[in-house]
Amino acid sequence: MKFDRPATQNPIDRLKVVGQPLDRIDGPLKTTGTAPYAYEHHDVVADAAYGWTIGAGIAIGRITRMDLAEAERAPGVIAIVTADNAGLLGKGDHNTVRLLGGPDVQHYHQAVALVIAESFEQARAAAGLVKIDYAAEPGVFDLTAAKGSAIAPEPNELTGPVDTRIGDFAAAFAEAPVTLDATYTTPDHSHAMMEPHATLAAWEGDRLTVWTSNQMIAWATADLAKTLGIAPENVRVVSPFIGGGFGGKLFLRADVLLAALGARAARRPVKVALQRPLIANNTTHRPATIQRIRIGARRDGTITAIGHESWSGDQPGGGLETAVSQTRLLYAGANRMTAMRLAELHLPEGNAMRAPGEAPGMMALEIAMDEVAEKLEIDPVEFRIINDTSVDPENPERPFSARALAECLRQGAERFGWNRRDPRPGRTRDGRWLIGMGVAAAFRNNLLITSGARVRLDGTGQVTVETDMTDIGTGSYTIIAQTAAEMMGVPVERVTVRLGDSDFPVSAGSGGQFGANNSTAGVYAACVKLREEIARRLGFNSEAAEFENGEVRSGNRAMPIAAAAAEGDIVAEDKIEYGDLSERYQQSTFGGHFVEVGVDIATGEARIRRMLAVCAAGRILNPKSARSQVIGAMTMGAGAALMEELAVDTRRGFFVNHDLAGYEVPVHADIPHQDVIFVDETDPMSSPMKAKGVGELGICGVAAAVANAVYNATGVRVRDYPITLDKYLDRLPDVA
Amino acid sequence: MTPFTYERAGSPAEAAAAAARTPGARFIAGGTNLLDLMKLQIETPAHLIDVNGLALDTIEATKDGGLRIGALVRNTALAADRRVRRDYALLSRALLAGASGQLRNKATTAGNLLQRTRCPYFYDTVQPCNKRRPGSGCAAIGGVSRQLAIIGTSEACIATHPSDMAVALRALDASVETVQADGAPRRIPLAEFHRLPGDTPHIETVLEPGELITAVRLPKPVGGRHIYRKVRDRASYAFALVSIGAILHEDGSGQVALGGVAHKPWRVEAAEAELPRGAKAAAEQILAGARPSRDNAFKITLVERTLAAVLAEARG
């Protein structure tokens, strides 16, 4: 189905099932521990051996000697995979760095061996007996030091242009009566998902099946085949349940390759879970940024010049963190510039993490907006609304498909009690706590990606949906079931959803908050085909036919849909494909984040007291799972604001705090109260579902709202995340 | 985990004797630290002596009006004990500021004293660490050291002791009862129990090979306001950047121990005379000779400010 004109009335608009706050249909499986995750497919594959991954002990250099003899003799050891015996390996299109290192080492904890044994404990013990000598080479590990050497890389589809200029930024900035020129930094972040990367691999002759934990089945399939040098049709990737991804599982990672190589070497199935201490350095992370923002405004609050530059680093051949992208779209202003530069670093590979680009970009931009509002003595909510725009500021011919930023901010201010905020910082006390409120806009683009599905009706009236879409905890199972139930006019209990298998049609996958809208639109397309076939078989005009209560109905005539499949299942397959609506209309999601913090006047400990997000993201397919998504994103934003940082040892070139004790993320006590409001919106430009993404909108801007609240509480502006007490303790008032 | 043998000890003396005669033996009680370290191959004991059955899990009043806390009393039980809450509230508060409910249910009094540092370089088996591999060097010095020690450090080690409970016990003038390998009992003031790193950071206490902790003794209650203030980056389930355990009296006198700053709970009795003069004077003396890194120099300010808040709370 080609979606190239704005959506009109369609069966989804009935909203009998879609749009309802249904519980997750996979909830009982998860709460009873019976949803099989990658490492747990015991019933499918018997007799799996266990792999233990050895990560490189240097950041860059070469292995000079690897002594496996003692490990090979250890009890239970079956095989040890290294670059020496793995055969010729390629590299996947989505990988920057080779997944199996040696003899060259490209980053710390790059996998250099897999020890396979009868038991997990034996594999681990034997891994301790592998002796590796390295010749380390000097590398570049400090973004600040490398900033001067950063270059403008070739732009690509993901980054967009690396330099943009509209009007005359320099002149307008120079002339502006009120200006800000400030530099902000965001650190490297780890996805820190609960389930580590894990894979169970089994070969049958030339055919390989991997049960893994991956967000993008088609990418994993293609990249695994390419890395192994085998035909893609000989690779099956299965990933029905995923214990969190956040972008860390978008790509083929070492667990998959090592399990496949291990199973080949051991001549039996092998399973591998990356050990927790490997996750930070072996897998990808959100790269650190240095961001310079310049804003010039007239005294009435109109922005006349806005400039945003960002520096990030990555491995040779790696990519940019696109931290300026929102600044091209979020606020009006006649004179504009953005620039992104990339430094070569030898830290582990950087890549996407929840809302890549916008998450760190908004962390900086939305502090800058707060700073300018204060200089102008204009309320920061009003300042944002003054600079709202209904068109793409770089291209006024191009309107937004829907843009409720002002409504989100106004409604949020009202609900949060923003009028109780004292704009003078450091004036509000509650016992030992300095109290502050902060606001930030939320912004994240809506991406349209081809997505396919297969729908089957059987003689009992049961509808089965198959697509390689994944559910990374987001609720994909449920919204897909809701979509099929709405389209086919059956209760949601009559829908079976099967996900995450490369035998199924290729979907958008999970990432970039593009999963929900695109994957359900793909299911919509397949259901339209199925409806046509059912109508045809039962003698209805499909245009006029209504599907309701398990029946097809037209005029006075009604037939159970099951009757159409009496002679055998009916299968329909289709995909949603997009025309140029996203070129003609800018499609984005918007919101307002409001945060109240308390800062201990003596110790400087900053604690969040309450948070509110108001979101406008098109039709909300399931308010319950969407709310969970936003709450989770707000929590992640709180972590980015106050504690999350991969600490770089700039001498040795690695992230030091590489476990969940050292890499702190918020715990329950950090998040006392959260609220989420969805603005009523449908976006006919996005898809027949009229929905957009929401799972990343929720993180964009949160950290800045926290930072602005800390400023309002203390009068101390911190521009380097995370906002930990050591960065401002000496600027707090004396303790009585 | 490398293979190990295992036995259940029948009595404290037997446990101590077994530990002394078996190379590479370790006692195991709650296992909340040792098992993690074994999984990471940081600890590789050849033999485990399980002391959980030794009936050292009671809290008894002593003749001198204090308490004798069995080595195996779980942190949860200790924190909830009525006498502890009434007379040694500092101890209860420190315990509840540490770990999580699940861990406190398992962790024992003796094990808490013996937990090992959380220095990230200690946890990375590839990195040099004099504590983990004596003589290999210290990667933390000059590295990421925001959490690490500012005082009592050496050229060999800048690790901290992570316990909250031990800070309270130090302020409370607790002592440790043990049984030695030959069966003889011994009593060690907590002040002397943990060592500074010096040239041998892998030797963390004065316990002799085989020596088993049987109890912790608290002296007669001294009254006063009991305050435990733990400063950390997140609200719960995090190790202290700095913590203060304090007992403060109406006349301005008191006992103060610090966590998060040294290889052991840090107390300078002589500095306590400065308490009536305020936090700045006292903190200066408590931390005299501190040698922080660039990453953790803030702890000096943080100790002073936190102590000021504690003194204000005691007055209020």
PDB file of N, CA, C and O in Angstrom, chain B residues 186-229:
ATOM      1  N   ARG B 186      40.126 -13.124  71.069  1.00  0.00           N
ATOM      2  CA  ARG B 186      40.862 -11.857  71.020  1.00  0.00           C
ATOM      3  C   ARG B 186      39.831 -10.761  70.877  1.00  0.00           C
ATOM      4  O   ARG B 186      38.760 -10.966  70.315  1.00  0.00           O
ATOM      5  N   ARG B 187      40.157  -9.598  71.382  1.00  0.00           N
ATOM      6  CA  ARG B 187      39.259  -8.444  71.239  1.00  0.00           C
ATOM      7  C   ARG B 187      40.037  -7.303  70.617  1.00  0.00           C
ATOM      8  O   ARG B 187      41.119  -6.959  71.077  1.00  0.00           O
ATOM      9  N   ILE B 188      39.501  -6.747  69.529  1.00  0.00           N
ATOM     10  CA  ILE B 188      40.217  -5.707  68.779  1.00  0.00           C
ATOM     11  C   ILE B 188      39.328  -4.470  68.703  1.00  0.00           C
ATOM     12  O   ILE B 188      38.212  -4.543  68.187  1.00  0.00           O
ATOM     13  N   PRO B 189      39.805  -3.331  69.210  1.00  0.00           N
ATOM     14  CA  PRO B 189      39.004  -2.104  69.031  1.00  0.00           C
ATOM     15  C   PRO B 189      38.809  -1.843  67.537  1.00  0.00           C
ATOM     16  O   PRO B 189      39.732  -2.053  66.745  1.00  0.00           O
ATOM     17  N   LEU B 190      37.630  -1.353  67.166  1.00  0.00           N
ATOM     18  CA  LEU B 190      37.385  -1.120  65.744  1.00  0.00           C
ATOM     19  C   LEU B 190      38.389  -0.119  65.168  1.00  0.00           C
ATOM     20  O   LEU B 190      38.744  -0.197  63.993  1.00  0.00           O
ATOM     21  N   ALA B 191      38.836   0.783  66.014  1.00  0.00           N
ATOM     22  CA  ALA B 191      39.823   1.769  65.563  1.00  0.00           C
ATOM     23  C   ALA B 191      41.068   1.105  65.004  1.00  0.00           C
ATOM     24  O   ALA B 191      41.739   1.652  64.133  1.00  0.00           O
ATOM     25  N   GLU B 192      41.383  -0.087  65.527  1.00  0.00           N
ATOM     26  CA  GLU B 192      42.605  -0.774  65.094  1.00  0.00           C
ATOM     27  C   GLU B 192      42.318  -1.912  64.121  1.00  0.00           C
ATOM     28  O   GLU B 192      43.239  -2.583  63.656  1.00  0.00           O
ATOM     29  N   PHE B 193      41.057  -2.137  63.854  1.00  0.00           N
ATOM     30  CA  PHE B 193      40.680  -3.332  63.085  1.00  0.00           C
ATOM     31  C   PHE B 193      41.042  -3.207  61.601  1.00  0.00           C
ATOM     32  O   PHE B 193      41.665  -4.100  61.020  1.00  0.00           O
ATOM     33  N   HIS B 194      40.658  -2.083  60.974  1.00  0.00           N
ATOM     34  CA  HIS B 194      40.978  -1.880  59.550  1.00  0.00           C
ATOM     35  C   HIS B 194      42.325  -1.177  59.434  1.00  0.00           C
ATOM     36  O   HIS B 194      42.650  -0.309  60.237  1.00  0.00           O
ATOM     37  N   ARG B 195      43.073  -1.552  58.397  1.00  0.00           N
ATOM     38  CA  ARG B 195      44.399  -0.958  58.193  1.00  0.00           C
ATOM     39  C   ARG B 195      44.351   0.110  57.103  1.00  0.00           C
ATOM     40  O   ARG B 195      43.505   0.083  56.228  1.00  0.00           O
ATOM     41  N   LEU B 196      45.309   0.994  57.157  1.00  0.00           N
ATOM     42  CA  LEU B 196      45.512   1.887  56.012  1.00  0.00           C
ATOM     43  C   LEU B 196      46.295   1.112  54.948  1.00  0.00           C
ATOM     44  O   LEU B 196      46.946   0.120  55.255  1.00  0.00           O
ATOM     45  N   PRO B 197      46.244   1.555  53.710  1.00  0.00           N
ATOM     46  CA  PRO B 197      46.789   0.708  52.638  1.00  0.00           C
ATOM     47  C   PRO B 197      48.304   0.534  52.700  1.00  0.00           C
ATOM     48  O   PRO B 197      48.808  -0.578  52.503  1.00  0.00           O
ATOM     49  N   GLY B 198      49.026   1.617  52.973  1.00  0.00           N
ATOM     50  CA  GLY B 198      50.484   1.515  53.004  1.00  0.00           C
ATOM     51  C   GLY B 198      51.013   0.792  51.776  1.00  0.00           C
ATOM     52  O   GLY B 198      50.524   0.999  50.663  1.00  0.00           O
ATOM     53  N   ASP B 199      52.013  -0.053  52.010  1.00  0.00           N
ATOM     54  CA  ASP B 199      52.592  -0.830  50.898  1.00  0.00           C
ATOM     55  C   ASP B 199      51.858  -2.136  50.660  1.00  0.00           C
ATOM     56  O   ASP B 199      52.188  -2.872  49.735  1.00  0.00           O
ATOM     57  N   THR B 200      50.913  -2.444  51.539  1.00  0.00           N
ATOM     58  CA  THR B 200      50.246  -3.752  51.448  1.00  0.00           C
ATOM     59  C   THR B 200      48.724  -3.589  51.455  1.00  0.00           C
ATOM     60  O   THR B 200      48.040  -4.063  52.362  1.00  0.00           O
ATOM     61  N   PRO B 201      48.196  -2.915  50.443  1.00  0.00           N
ATOM     62  CA  PRO B 201      46.743  -2.656  50.455  1.00  0.00           C
ATOM     63  C   PRO B 201      45.893  -3.926  50.377  1.00  0.00           C
ATOM     64  O   PRO B 201      44.700  -3.871  50.653  1.00  0.00           O
ATOM     65  N   HIS B 202      46.523  -5.038  50.010  1.00  0.00           N
ATOM     66  CA  HIS B 202      45.741  -6.281  49.960  1.00  0.00           C
ATOM     67  C   HIS B 202      45.476  -6.833  51.361  1.00  0.00           C
ATOM     68  O   HIS B 202      44.638  -7.696  51.527  1.00  0.00           O
ATOM     69  N   ILE B 203      46.204  -6.345  52.349  1.00  0.00           N
ATOM     70  CA  ILE B 203      45.924  -6.758  53.734  1.00  0.00           C
ATOM     71  C   ILE B 203      45.082  -5.656  54.364  1.00  0.00           C
ATOM     72  O   ILE B 203      45.574  -4.575  54.652  1.00  0.00           O
ATOM     73  N   GLU B 204      43.804  -5.946  54.540  1.00  0.00           N
ATOM     74  CA  GLU B 204      42.870  -4.865  54.851  1.00  0.00           C
ATOM     75  C   GLU B 204      42.527  -4.748  56.321  1.00  0.00           C
ATOM     76  O   GLU B 204      42.024  -3.720  56.770  1.00  0.00           O
ATOM     77  N   THR B 205      42.768  -5.830  57.083  1.00  0.00           N
ATOM     78  CA  THR B 205      42.458  -5.800  58.518  1.00  0.00           C
ATOM     79  C   THR B 205      43.625  -6.418  59.276  1.00  0.00           C
ATOM     80  O   THR B 205      44.557  -6.960  58.671  1.00  0.00           O
ATOM     81  N   VAL B 206      43.536  -6.351  60.597  1.00  0.00           N
ATOM     82  CA  VAL B 206      44.603  -6.936  61.420  1.00  0.00           C
ATOM     83  C   VAL B 206      44.333  -8.404  61.728  1.00  0.00           C
ATOM     84  O   VAL B 206      45.064  -9.019  62.503  1.00  0.00           O
ATOM     85  N   LEU B 207      43.294  -8.956  61.145  1.00  0.00           N
ATOM     86  CA  LEU B 207      42.998 -10.375  61.394  1.00  0.00           C
ATOM     87  C   LEU B 207      44.170 -11.243  60.930  1.00  0.00           C
ATOM     88  O   LEU B 207      44.723 -11.031  59.865  1.00  0.00           O
ATOM     89  N   GLU B 208      44.502 -12.235  61.742  1.00  0.00           N
ATOM     90  CA  GLU B 208      45.562 -13.189  61.398  1.00  0.00           C
ATOM     91  C   GLU B 208      44.955 -14.287  60.526  1.00  0.00           C
ATOM     92  O   GLU B 208      43.738 -14.488  60.523  1.00  0.00           O
ATOM     93  N   PRO B 209      45.786 -15.011  59.820  1.00  0.00           N
ATOM     94  CA  PRO B 209      45.247 -16.120  59.018  1.00  0.00           C
ATOM     95  C   PRO B 209      44.373 -17.041  59.874  1.00  0.00           C
ATOM     96  O   PRO B 209      44.793 -17.462  60.960  1.00  0.00           O
ATOM     97  N   GLY B 210      43.187 -17.316  59.373  1.00  0.00           N
ATOM     98  CA  GLY B 210      42.273 -18.213  60.083  1.00  0.00           C
ATOM     99  C   GLY B 210      41.401 -17.532  61.109  1.00  0.00           C
ATOM    100  O   GLY B 210      40.374 -18.082  61.511  1.00  0.00           O
ATOM    101  N   GLU B 211      41.771 -16.376  61.548  1.00  0.00           N
ATOM    102  CA  GLU B 211      41.038 -15.719  62.636  1.00  0.00           C
ATOM    103  C   GLU B 211      39.607 -15.388  62.198  1.00  0.00           C
ATOM    104  O   GLU B 211      39.387 -14.827  61.124  1.00  0.00           O
ATOM    105  N   LEU B 212      38.649 -15.726  63.034  1.00  0.00           N
ATOM    106  CA  LEU B 212      37.221 -15.592  62.692  1.00  0.00           C
ATOM    107  C   LEU B 212      36.556 -14.593  63.631  1.00  0.00           C
ATOM    108  O   LEU B 212      36.697 -14.687  64.854  1.00  0.00           O
ATOM    109  N   ILE B 213      35.827 -13.671  63.057  1.00  0.00           N
ATOM    110  CA  ILE B 213      35.037 -12.735  63.880  1.00  0.00           C
ATOM    111  C   ILE B 213      33.860 -13.493  64.469  1.00  0.00           C
ATOM    112  O   ILE B 213      33.133 -14.190  63.757  1.00  0.00           O
ATOM    113  N   THR B 214      33.673 -13.346  65.773  1.00  0.00           N
ATOM    114  CA  THR B 214      32.533 -14.008  66.413  1.00  0.00           C
ATOM    115  C   THR B 214      31.469 -13.017  66.852  1.00  0.00           C
ATOM    116  O   THR B 214      30.296 -13.364  66.961  1.00  0.00           O
ATOM    117  N   ALA B 215      31.887 -11.774  67.121  1.00  0.00           N
ATOM    118  CA  ALA B 215      30.905 -10.790  67.586  1.00  0.00           C
ATOM    119  C   ALA B 215      31.470  -9.388  67.447  1.00  0.00           C
ATOM    120  O   ALA B 215      32.670  -9.199  67.291  1.00  0.00           O
ATOM    121  N   VAL B 216      30.536  -8.437  67.526  1.00  0.00           N
ATOM    122  CA  VAL B 216      30.918  -7.028  67.648  1.00  0.00           C
ATOM    123  C   VAL B 216      30.323  -6.527  68.948  1.00  0.00           C
ATOM    124  O   VAL B 216      29.158  -6.793  69.254  1.00  0.00           O
ATOM    125  N   ARG B 217      31.132  -5.827  69.735  1.00  0.00           N
ATOM    126  CA  ARG B 217      30.655  -5.347  71.037  1.00  0.00           C
ATOM    127  C   ARG B 217      30.468  -3.848  71.003  1.00  0.00           C
ATOM    128  O   ARG B 217      31.317  -3.112  70.491  1.00  0.00           O
ATOM    129  N   LEU B 218      29.350  -3.431  71.568  1.00  0.00           N
ATOM    130  CA  LEU B 218      29.107  -2.003  71.731  1.00  0.00           C
ATOM    131  C   LEU B 218      29.206  -1.667  73.199  1.00  0.00           C
ATOM    132  O   LEU B 218      28.665  -2.390  74.035  1.00  0.00           O
ATOM    133  N   PRO B 219      29.876  -0.562  73.530  1.00  0.00           N
ATOM    134  CA  PRO B 219      29.931  -0.167  74.938  1.00  0.00           C
ATOM    135  C   PRO B 219      28.566   0.349  75.407  1.00  0.00           C
ATOM    136  O   PRO B 219      27.656   0.516  74.600  1.00  0.00           O
ATOM    137  N   LYS B 220      28.493   0.633  76.659  1.00  0.00           N
ATOM    138  CA  LYS B 220      27.283   1.181  77.264  1.00  0.00           C
ATOM    139  C   LYS B 220      26.836   2.409  76.474  1.00  0.00           C
ATOM    140  O   LYS B 220      27.668   3.204  76.021  1.00  0.00           O
ATOM    141  N   PRO B 221      25.529   2.602  76.281  1.00  0.00           N
ATOM    142  CA  PRO B 221      25.053   3.757  75.502  1.00  0.00           C
ATOM    143  C   PRO B 221      25.522   5.077  76.101  1.00  0.00           C
ATOM    144  O   PRO B 221      25.620   5.201  77.314  1.00  0.00           O
ATOM    145  N   VAL B 222      25.813   6.028  75.241  1.00  0.00           N
ATOM    146  CA  VAL B 222      26.279   7.335  75.725  1.00  0.00           C
ATOM    147  C   VAL B 222      25.248   8.433  75.508  1.00  0.00           C
ATOM    148  O   VAL B 222      25.514   9.606  75.800  1.00  0.00           O
ATOM    149  N   GLY B 223      24.075   8.070  75.030  1.00  0.00           N
ATOM    150  CA  GLY B 223      23.047   9.099  74.818  1.00  0.00           C
ATOM    151  C   GLY B 223      23.391   9.986  73.637  1.00  0.00           C
ATOM    152  O   GLY B 223      24.098   9.577  72.714  1.00  0.00           O
ATOM    153  N   GLY B 224      22.909  11.222  73.692  1.00  0.00           N
ATOM    154  CA  GLY B 224      23.204  12.194  72.637  1.00  0.00           C
ATOM    155  C   GLY B 224      22.310  12.011  71.412  1.00  0.00           C
ATOM    156  O   GLY B 224      21.488  11.095  71.344  1.00  0.00           O
ATOM    157  N   ARG B 225      22.490  12.930  70.455  1.00  0.00           N
ATOM    158  CA  ARG B 225      21.758  12.837  69.194  1.00  0.00           C
ATOM    159  C   ARG B 225      22.555  11.956  68.237  1.00  0.00           C
ATOM    160  O   ARG B 225      23.756  12.143  68.065  1.00  0.00           O
ATOM    161  N   HIS B 226      21.888  11.018  67.648  1.00  0.00           N
ATOM    162  CA  HIS B 226      22.555  10.100  66.716  1.00  0.00           C
ATOM    163  C   HIS B 226      22.159  10.442  65.281  1.00  0.00           C
ATOM    164  O   HIS B 226      20.994  10.335  64.917  1.00  0.00           O
ATOM    165  N   ILE B 227      23.121  10.833  64.493  1.00  0.00           N
ATOM    166  CA  ILE B 227      22.820  11.257  63.120  1.00  0.00           C
ATOM    167  C   ILE B 227      23.740  10.506  62.159  1.00  0.00           C
ATOM    168  O   ILE B 227      24.957  10.444  62.374  1.00  0.00           O
ATOM    169  N   TYR B 228      23.160   9.916  61.143  1.00  0.00           N
ATOM    170  CA  TYR B 228      23.967   9.358  60.050  1.00  0.00           C
ATOM    171  C   TYR B 228      23.555  10.064  58.771  1.00  0.00           C
ATOM    172  O   TYR B 228      22.413   9.994  58.352  1.00  0.00           O
ATOM    173  N   ARG B 229      24.489  10.758  58.181  1.00  0.00           N
ATOM    174  CA  ARG B 229      24.189  11.520  56.963  1.00  0.00           C
ATOM    175  C   ARG B 229      25.065  10.982  55.847  1.00  0.00           C
ATOM    176  O   ARG B 229      26.293  11.049  55.911  1.00  0.00           O
TER     177      ARG B 229
END
